[in-house]
PDB file of C-alpha atoms in Angstrom:
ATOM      1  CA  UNK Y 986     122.146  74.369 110.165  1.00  0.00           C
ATOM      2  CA  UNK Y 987     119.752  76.167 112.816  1.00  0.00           C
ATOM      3  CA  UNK Y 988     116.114  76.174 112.729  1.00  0.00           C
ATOM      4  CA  UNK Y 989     114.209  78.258 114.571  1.00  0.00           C
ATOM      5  CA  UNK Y 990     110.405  77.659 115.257  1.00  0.00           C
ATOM      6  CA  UNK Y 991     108.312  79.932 117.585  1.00  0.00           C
ATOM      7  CA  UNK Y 992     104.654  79.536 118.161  1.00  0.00           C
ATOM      8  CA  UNK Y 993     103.295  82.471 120.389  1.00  0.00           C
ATOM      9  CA  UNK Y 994     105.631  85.683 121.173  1.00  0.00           C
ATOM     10  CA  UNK Y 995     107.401  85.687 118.081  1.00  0.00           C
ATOM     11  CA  UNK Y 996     109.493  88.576 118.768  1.00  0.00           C
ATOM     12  CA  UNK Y 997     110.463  87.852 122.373  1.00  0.00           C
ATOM     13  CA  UNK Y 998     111.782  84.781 121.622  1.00  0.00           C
ATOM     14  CA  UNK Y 999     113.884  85.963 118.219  1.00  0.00           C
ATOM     15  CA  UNK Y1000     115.162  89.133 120.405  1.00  0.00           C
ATOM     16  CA  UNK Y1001     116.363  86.225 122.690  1.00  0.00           C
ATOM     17  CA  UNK Y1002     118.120  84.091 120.237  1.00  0.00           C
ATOM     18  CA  UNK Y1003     119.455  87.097 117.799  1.00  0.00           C
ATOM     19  CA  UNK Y1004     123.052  87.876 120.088  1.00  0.00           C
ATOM     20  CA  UNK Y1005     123.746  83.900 119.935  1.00  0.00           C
ATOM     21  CA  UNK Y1006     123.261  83.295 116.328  1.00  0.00           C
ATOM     22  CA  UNK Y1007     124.541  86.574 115.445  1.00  0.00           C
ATOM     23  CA  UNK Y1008     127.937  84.939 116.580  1.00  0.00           C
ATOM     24  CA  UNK Y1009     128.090  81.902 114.157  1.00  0.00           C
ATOM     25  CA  UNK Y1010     129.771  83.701 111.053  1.00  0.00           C
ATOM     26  CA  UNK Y1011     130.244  80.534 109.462  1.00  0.00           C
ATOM     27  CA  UNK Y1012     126.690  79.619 109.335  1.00  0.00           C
ATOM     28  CA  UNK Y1013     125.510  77.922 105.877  1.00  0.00           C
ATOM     29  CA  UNK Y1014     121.814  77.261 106.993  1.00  0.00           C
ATOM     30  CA  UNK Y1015     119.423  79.511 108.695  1.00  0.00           C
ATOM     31  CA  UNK Y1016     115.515  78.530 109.371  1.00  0.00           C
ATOM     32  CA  UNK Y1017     113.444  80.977 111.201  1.00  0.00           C
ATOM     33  CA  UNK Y1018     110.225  79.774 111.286  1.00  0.00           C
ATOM     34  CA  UNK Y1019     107.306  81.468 112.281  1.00  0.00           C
ATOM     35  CA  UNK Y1020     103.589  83.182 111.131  1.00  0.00           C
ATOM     36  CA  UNK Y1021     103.020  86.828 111.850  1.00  0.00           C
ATOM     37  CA  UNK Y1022      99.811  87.794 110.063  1.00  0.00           C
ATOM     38  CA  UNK Y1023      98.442  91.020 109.876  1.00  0.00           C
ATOM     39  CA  UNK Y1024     100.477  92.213 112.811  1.00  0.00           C
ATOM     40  CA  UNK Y1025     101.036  95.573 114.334  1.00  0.00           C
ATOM     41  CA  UNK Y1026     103.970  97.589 112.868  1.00  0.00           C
ATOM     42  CA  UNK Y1027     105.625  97.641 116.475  1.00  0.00           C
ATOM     43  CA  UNK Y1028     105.656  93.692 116.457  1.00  0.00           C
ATOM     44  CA  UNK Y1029     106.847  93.559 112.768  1.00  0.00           C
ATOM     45  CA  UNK Y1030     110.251  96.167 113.761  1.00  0.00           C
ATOM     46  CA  UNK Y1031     111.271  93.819 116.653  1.00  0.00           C
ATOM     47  CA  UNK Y1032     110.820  90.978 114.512  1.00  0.00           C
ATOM     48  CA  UNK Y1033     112.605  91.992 111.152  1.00  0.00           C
ATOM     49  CA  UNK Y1034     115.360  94.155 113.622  1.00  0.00           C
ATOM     50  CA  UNK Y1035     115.903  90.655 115.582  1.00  0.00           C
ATOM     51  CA  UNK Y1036     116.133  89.134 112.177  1.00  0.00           C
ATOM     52  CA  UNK Y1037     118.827  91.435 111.120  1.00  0.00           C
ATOM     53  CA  UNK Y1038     120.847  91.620 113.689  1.00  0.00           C
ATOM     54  CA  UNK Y1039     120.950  87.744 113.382  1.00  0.00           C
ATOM     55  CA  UNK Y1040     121.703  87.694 109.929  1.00  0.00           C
ATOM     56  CA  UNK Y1041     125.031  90.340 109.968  1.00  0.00           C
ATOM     57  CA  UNK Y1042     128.044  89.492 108.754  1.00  0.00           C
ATOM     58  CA  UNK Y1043     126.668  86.090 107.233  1.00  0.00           C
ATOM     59  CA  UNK Y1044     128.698  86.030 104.596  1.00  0.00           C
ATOM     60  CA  UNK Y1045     128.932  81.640 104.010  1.00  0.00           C
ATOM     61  CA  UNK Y1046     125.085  81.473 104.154  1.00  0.00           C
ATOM     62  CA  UNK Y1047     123.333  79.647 101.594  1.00  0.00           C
ATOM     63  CA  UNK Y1048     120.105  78.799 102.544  1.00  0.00           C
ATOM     64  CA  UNK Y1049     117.805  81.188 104.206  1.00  0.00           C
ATOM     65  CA  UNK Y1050     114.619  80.528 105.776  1.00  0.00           C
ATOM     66  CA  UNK Y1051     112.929  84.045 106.937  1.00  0.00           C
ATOM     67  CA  UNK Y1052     109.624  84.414 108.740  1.00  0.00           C
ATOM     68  CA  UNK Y1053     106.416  84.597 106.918  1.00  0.00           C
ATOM     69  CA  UNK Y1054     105.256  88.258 107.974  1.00  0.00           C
ATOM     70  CA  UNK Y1055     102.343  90.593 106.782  1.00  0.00           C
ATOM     71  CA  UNK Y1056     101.847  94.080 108.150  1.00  0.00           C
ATOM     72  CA  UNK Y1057      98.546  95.770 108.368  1.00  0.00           C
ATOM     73  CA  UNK Y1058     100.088  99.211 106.984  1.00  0.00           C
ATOM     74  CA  UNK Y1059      98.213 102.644 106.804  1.00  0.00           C
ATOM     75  CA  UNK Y1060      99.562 105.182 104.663  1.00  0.00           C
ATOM     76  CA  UNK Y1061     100.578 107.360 107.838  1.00  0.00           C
ATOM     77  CA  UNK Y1062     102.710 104.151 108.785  1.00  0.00           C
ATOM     78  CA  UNK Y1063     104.582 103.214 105.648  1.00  0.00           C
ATOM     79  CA  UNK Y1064     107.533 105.660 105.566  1.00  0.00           C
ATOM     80  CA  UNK Y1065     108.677 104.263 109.140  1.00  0.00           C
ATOM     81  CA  UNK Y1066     108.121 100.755 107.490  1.00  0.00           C
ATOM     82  CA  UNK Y1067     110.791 101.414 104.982  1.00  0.00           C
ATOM     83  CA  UNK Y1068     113.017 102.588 107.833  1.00  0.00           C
ATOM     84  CA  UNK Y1069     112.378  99.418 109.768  1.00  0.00           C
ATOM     85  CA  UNK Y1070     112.424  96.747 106.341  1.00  0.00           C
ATOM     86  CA  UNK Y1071     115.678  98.849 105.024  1.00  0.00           C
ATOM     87  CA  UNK Y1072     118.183  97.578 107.285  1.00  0.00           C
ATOM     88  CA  UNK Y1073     117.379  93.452 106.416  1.00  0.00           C
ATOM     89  CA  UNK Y1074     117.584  94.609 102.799  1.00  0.00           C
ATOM     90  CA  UNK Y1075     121.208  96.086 102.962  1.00  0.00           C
ATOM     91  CA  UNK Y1076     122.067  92.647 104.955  1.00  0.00           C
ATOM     92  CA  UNK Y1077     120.489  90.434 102.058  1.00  0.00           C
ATOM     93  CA  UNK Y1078     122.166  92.812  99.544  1.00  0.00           C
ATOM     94  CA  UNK Y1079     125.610  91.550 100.605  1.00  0.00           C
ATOM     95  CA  UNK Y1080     125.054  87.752 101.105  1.00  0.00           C
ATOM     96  CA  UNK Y1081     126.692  86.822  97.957  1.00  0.00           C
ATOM     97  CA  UNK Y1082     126.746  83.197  99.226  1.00  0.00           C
ATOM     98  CA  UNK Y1083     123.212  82.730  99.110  1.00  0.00           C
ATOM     99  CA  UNK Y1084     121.335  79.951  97.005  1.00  0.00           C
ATOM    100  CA  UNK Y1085     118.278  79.371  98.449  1.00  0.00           C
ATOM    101  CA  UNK Y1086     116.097  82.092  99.937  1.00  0.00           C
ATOM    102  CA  UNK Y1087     112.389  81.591 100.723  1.00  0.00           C
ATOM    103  CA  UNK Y1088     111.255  84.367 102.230  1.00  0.00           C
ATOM    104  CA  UNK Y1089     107.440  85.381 102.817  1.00  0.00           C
ATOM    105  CA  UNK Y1090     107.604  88.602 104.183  1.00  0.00           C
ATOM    106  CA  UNK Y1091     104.978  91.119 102.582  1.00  0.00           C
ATOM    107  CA  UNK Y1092     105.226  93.918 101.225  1.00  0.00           C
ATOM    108  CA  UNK Y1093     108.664  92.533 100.268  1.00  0.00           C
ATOM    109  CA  UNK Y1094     108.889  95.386  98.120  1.00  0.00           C
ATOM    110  CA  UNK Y1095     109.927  98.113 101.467  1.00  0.00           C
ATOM    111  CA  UNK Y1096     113.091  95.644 101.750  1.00  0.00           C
ATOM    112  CA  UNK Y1097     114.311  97.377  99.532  1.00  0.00           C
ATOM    113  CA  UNK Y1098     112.515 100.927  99.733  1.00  0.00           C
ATOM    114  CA  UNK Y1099     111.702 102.710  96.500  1.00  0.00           C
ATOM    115  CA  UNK Y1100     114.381 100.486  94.085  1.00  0.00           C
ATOM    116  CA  UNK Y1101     111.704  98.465  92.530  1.00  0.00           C
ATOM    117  CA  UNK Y1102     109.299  99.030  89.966  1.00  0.00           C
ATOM    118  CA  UNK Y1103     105.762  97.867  90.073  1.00  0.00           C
ATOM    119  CA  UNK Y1104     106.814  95.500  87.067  1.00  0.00           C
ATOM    120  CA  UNK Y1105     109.243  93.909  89.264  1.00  0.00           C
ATOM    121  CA  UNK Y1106     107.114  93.938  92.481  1.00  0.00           C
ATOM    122  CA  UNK Y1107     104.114  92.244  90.902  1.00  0.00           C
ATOM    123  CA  UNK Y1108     106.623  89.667  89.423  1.00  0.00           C
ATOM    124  CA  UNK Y1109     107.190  88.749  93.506  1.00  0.00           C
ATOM    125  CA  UNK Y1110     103.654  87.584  93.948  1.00  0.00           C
ATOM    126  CA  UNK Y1111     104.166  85.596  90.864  1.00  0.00           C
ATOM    127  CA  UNK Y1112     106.933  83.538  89.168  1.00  0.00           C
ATOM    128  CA  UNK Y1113     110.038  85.431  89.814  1.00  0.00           C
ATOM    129  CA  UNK Y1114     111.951  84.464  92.771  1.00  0.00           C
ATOM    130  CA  UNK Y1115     113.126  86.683  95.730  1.00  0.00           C
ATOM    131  CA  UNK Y1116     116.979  85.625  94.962  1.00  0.00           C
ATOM    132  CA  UNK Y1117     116.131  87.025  90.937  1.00  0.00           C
ATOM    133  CA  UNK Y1118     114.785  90.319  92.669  1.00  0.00           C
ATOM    134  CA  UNK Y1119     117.725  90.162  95.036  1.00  0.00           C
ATOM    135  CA  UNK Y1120     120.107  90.019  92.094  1.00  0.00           C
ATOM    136  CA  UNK Y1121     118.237  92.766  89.740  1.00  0.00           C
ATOM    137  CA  UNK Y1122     118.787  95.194  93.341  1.00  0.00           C
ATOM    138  CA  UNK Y1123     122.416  94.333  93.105  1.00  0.00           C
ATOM    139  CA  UNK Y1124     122.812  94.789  89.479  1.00  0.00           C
ATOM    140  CA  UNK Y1125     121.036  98.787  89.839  1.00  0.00           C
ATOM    141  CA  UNK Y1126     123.281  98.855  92.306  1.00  0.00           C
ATOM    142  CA  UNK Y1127     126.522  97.910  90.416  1.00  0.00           C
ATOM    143  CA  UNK Y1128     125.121 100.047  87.392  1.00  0.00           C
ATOM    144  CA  UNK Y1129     123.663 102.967  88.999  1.00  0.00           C
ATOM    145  CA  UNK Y1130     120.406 104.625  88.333  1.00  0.00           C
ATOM    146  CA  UNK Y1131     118.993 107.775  87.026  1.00  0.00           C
ATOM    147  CA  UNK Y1132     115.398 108.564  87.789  1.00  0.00           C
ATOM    148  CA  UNK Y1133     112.984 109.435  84.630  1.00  0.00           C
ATOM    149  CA  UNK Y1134     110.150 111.557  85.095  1.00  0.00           C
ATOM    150  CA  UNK Y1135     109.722 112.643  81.772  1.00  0.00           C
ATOM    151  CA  UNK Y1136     107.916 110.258  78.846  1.00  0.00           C
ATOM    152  CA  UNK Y1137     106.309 109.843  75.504  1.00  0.00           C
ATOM    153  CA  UNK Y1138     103.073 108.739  74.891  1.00  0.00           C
ATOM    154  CA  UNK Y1139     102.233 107.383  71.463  1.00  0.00           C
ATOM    155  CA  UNK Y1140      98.345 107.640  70.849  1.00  0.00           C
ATOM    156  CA  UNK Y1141      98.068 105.090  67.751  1.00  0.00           C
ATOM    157  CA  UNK Y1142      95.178 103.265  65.519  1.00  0.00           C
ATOM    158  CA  UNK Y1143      92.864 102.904  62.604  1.00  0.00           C
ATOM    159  CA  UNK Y1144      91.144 106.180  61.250  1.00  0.00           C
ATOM    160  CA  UNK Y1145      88.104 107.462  63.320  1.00  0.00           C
ATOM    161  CA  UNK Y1146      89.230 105.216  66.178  1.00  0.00           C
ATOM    162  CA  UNK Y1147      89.073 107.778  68.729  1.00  0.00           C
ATOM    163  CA  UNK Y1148      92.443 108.422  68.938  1.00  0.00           C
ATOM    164  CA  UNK Y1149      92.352 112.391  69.471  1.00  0.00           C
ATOM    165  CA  UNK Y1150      88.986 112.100  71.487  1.00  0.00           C
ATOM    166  CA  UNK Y1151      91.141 110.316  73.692  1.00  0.00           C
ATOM    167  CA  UNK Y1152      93.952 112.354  73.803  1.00  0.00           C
ATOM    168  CA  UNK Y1153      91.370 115.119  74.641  1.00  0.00           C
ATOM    169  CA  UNK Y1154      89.988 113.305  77.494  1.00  0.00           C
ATOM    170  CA  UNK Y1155      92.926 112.750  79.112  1.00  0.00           C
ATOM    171  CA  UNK Y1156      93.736 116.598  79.198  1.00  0.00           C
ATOM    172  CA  UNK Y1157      90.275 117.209  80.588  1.00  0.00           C
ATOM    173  CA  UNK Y1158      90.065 117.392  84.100  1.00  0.00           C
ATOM    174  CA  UNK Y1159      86.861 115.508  84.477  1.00  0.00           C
ATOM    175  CA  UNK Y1160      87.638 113.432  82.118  1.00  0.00           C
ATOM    176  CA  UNK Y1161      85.037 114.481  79.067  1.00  0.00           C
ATOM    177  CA  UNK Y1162      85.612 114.664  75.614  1.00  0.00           C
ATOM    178  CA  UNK Y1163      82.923 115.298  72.483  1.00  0.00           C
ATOM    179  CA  UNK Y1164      83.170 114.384  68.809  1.00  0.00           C
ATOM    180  CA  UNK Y1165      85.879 115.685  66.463  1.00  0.00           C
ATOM    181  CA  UNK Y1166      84.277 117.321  63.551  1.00  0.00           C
ATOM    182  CA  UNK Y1167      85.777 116.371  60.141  1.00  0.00           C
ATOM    183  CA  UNK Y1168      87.600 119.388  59.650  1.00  0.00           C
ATOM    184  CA  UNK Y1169      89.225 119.011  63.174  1.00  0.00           C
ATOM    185  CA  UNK Y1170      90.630 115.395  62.478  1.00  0.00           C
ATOM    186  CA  UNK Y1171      94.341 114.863  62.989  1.00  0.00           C
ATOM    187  CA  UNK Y1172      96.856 115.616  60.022  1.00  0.00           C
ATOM    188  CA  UNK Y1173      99.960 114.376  60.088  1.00  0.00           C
ATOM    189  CA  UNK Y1174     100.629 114.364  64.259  1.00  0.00           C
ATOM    190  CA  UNK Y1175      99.763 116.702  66.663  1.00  0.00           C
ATOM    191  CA  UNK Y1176     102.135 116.852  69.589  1.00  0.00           C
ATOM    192  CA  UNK Y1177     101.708 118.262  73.022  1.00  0.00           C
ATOM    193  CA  UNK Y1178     105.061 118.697  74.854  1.00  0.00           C
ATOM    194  CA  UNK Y1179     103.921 118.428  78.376  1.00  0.00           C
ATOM    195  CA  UNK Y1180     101.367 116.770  80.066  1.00  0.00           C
ATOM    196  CA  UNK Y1181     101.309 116.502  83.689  1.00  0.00           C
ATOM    197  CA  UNK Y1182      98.984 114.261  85.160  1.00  0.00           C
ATOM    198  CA  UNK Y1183      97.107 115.759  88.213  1.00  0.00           C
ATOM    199  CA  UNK Y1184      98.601 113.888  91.468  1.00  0.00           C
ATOM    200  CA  UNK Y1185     101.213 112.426  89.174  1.00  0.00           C
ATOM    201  CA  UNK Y1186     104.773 112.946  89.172  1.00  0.00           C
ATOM    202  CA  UNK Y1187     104.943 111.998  85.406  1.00  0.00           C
ATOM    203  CA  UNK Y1188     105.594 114.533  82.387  1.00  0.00           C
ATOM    204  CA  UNK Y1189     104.383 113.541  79.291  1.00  0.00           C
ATOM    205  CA  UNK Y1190     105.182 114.303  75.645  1.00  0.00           C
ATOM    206  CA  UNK Y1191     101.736 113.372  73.781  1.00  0.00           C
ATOM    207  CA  UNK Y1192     101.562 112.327  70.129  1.00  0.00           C
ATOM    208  CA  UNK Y1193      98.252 111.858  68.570  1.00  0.00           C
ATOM    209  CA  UNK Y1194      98.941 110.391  65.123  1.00  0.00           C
ATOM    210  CA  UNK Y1195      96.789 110.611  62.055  1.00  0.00           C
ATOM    211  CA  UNK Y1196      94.289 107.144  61.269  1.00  0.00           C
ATOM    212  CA  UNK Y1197      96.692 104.485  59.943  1.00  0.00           C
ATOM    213  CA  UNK Y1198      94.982 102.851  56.651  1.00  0.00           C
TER     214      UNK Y1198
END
């Protein structure tokens, strides 16, 4: 087992120790720890590359400390986060050995780029464990994907609800819809076959069905 505990330049001193530990391949027990709070993207990519390099071709590890890191990320920043995050992903991809991973690096979710959901990234923050999402990116993997753009939305209720007044505001670009007369009130179900979200890269099929009694 190797821990690793830095207090002050971080990244200097895991650059440093990455070539040694990068030749155990028999390691079982890795501890790097450290805090790295809201840091600069630069200091995060030495970091997480250091990390990386450490952690190739670990195939008997077990238990897996990482650092606990948070980025301060813009939106002009976040596509060369996902290049730097990436590479630790593939490495933790093919550590079948692992059993214990604590790992507090945020937003975990760029580990592994655009694979998961929000479902599964909000379960991150909360009960699921980083080995469970580890495992659910392996299965995809193992079962390949195919990405849906296209849905069906199911507008649903008691009579008079506001069902189709919905339905209209939704279509209406600022958002405004007015009483349906009683003449105009949904027989039956009305569909609309696409409905595209402005900004969205969603297609939806709309049904509006009738009151339910």
């Amino acid at each position: 087992m190797i821990c690793c505990f830095f207090h002050g330049n971080a990244p200097l001193g895991l650059e440093v120790l990455a070539p040694s530990i990068a030749k155990m391949p028999n390691l079982t027990s890795l501890n790097i720890d450290t805090f790295m709070h809201n840091e600069t993207l630069s200091n995060v990519s030495r970091t997480i590359t250091a990390v990386t390099e450490m952690l190739h071709q670990k195939t008997n590890l077990q238990s897996l400390v990482l650092p606990d890191i948070t980025c301060d990320l813009r939106r002009e920043t976040l596509d060369a986060a996902k290049d730097v995050y990436g590479p630790l992903g593939e490495v933790l991809l093919g550590m079948d050995s692992l059993r214990k991973l604590f790992c507090d690096i945020e937003p975990f979710s760029l580990v592994f780029k655009d694979l998961l959901p929000d479902e599964v990234t909000r379960g991150v923050r909360g009960k699921r464990s980083k080995l469970e999402v580890l495992e659910y990116v392996r299965e995809l993997r193992r079962q390949g994907t195919v990405p849906c753009s296209m849905l069906r939305l199911l507008v649903i209720g008691m009579g008079e609800a506001g069902k189709t007044c919905l339905q209209r505001a939704l279509f209406n670009e600022k958002g405004l819809t007015v009483a349906i007369a009683l003449d105009d009130r949904t027989v039956a179900i009305d569909t609309h076959l696409s409905w595209k979200p402005a900004g969205e890269a969603l297609t939806f099929t709309v049904w509006d069905f009738a009151g339910q009694p």
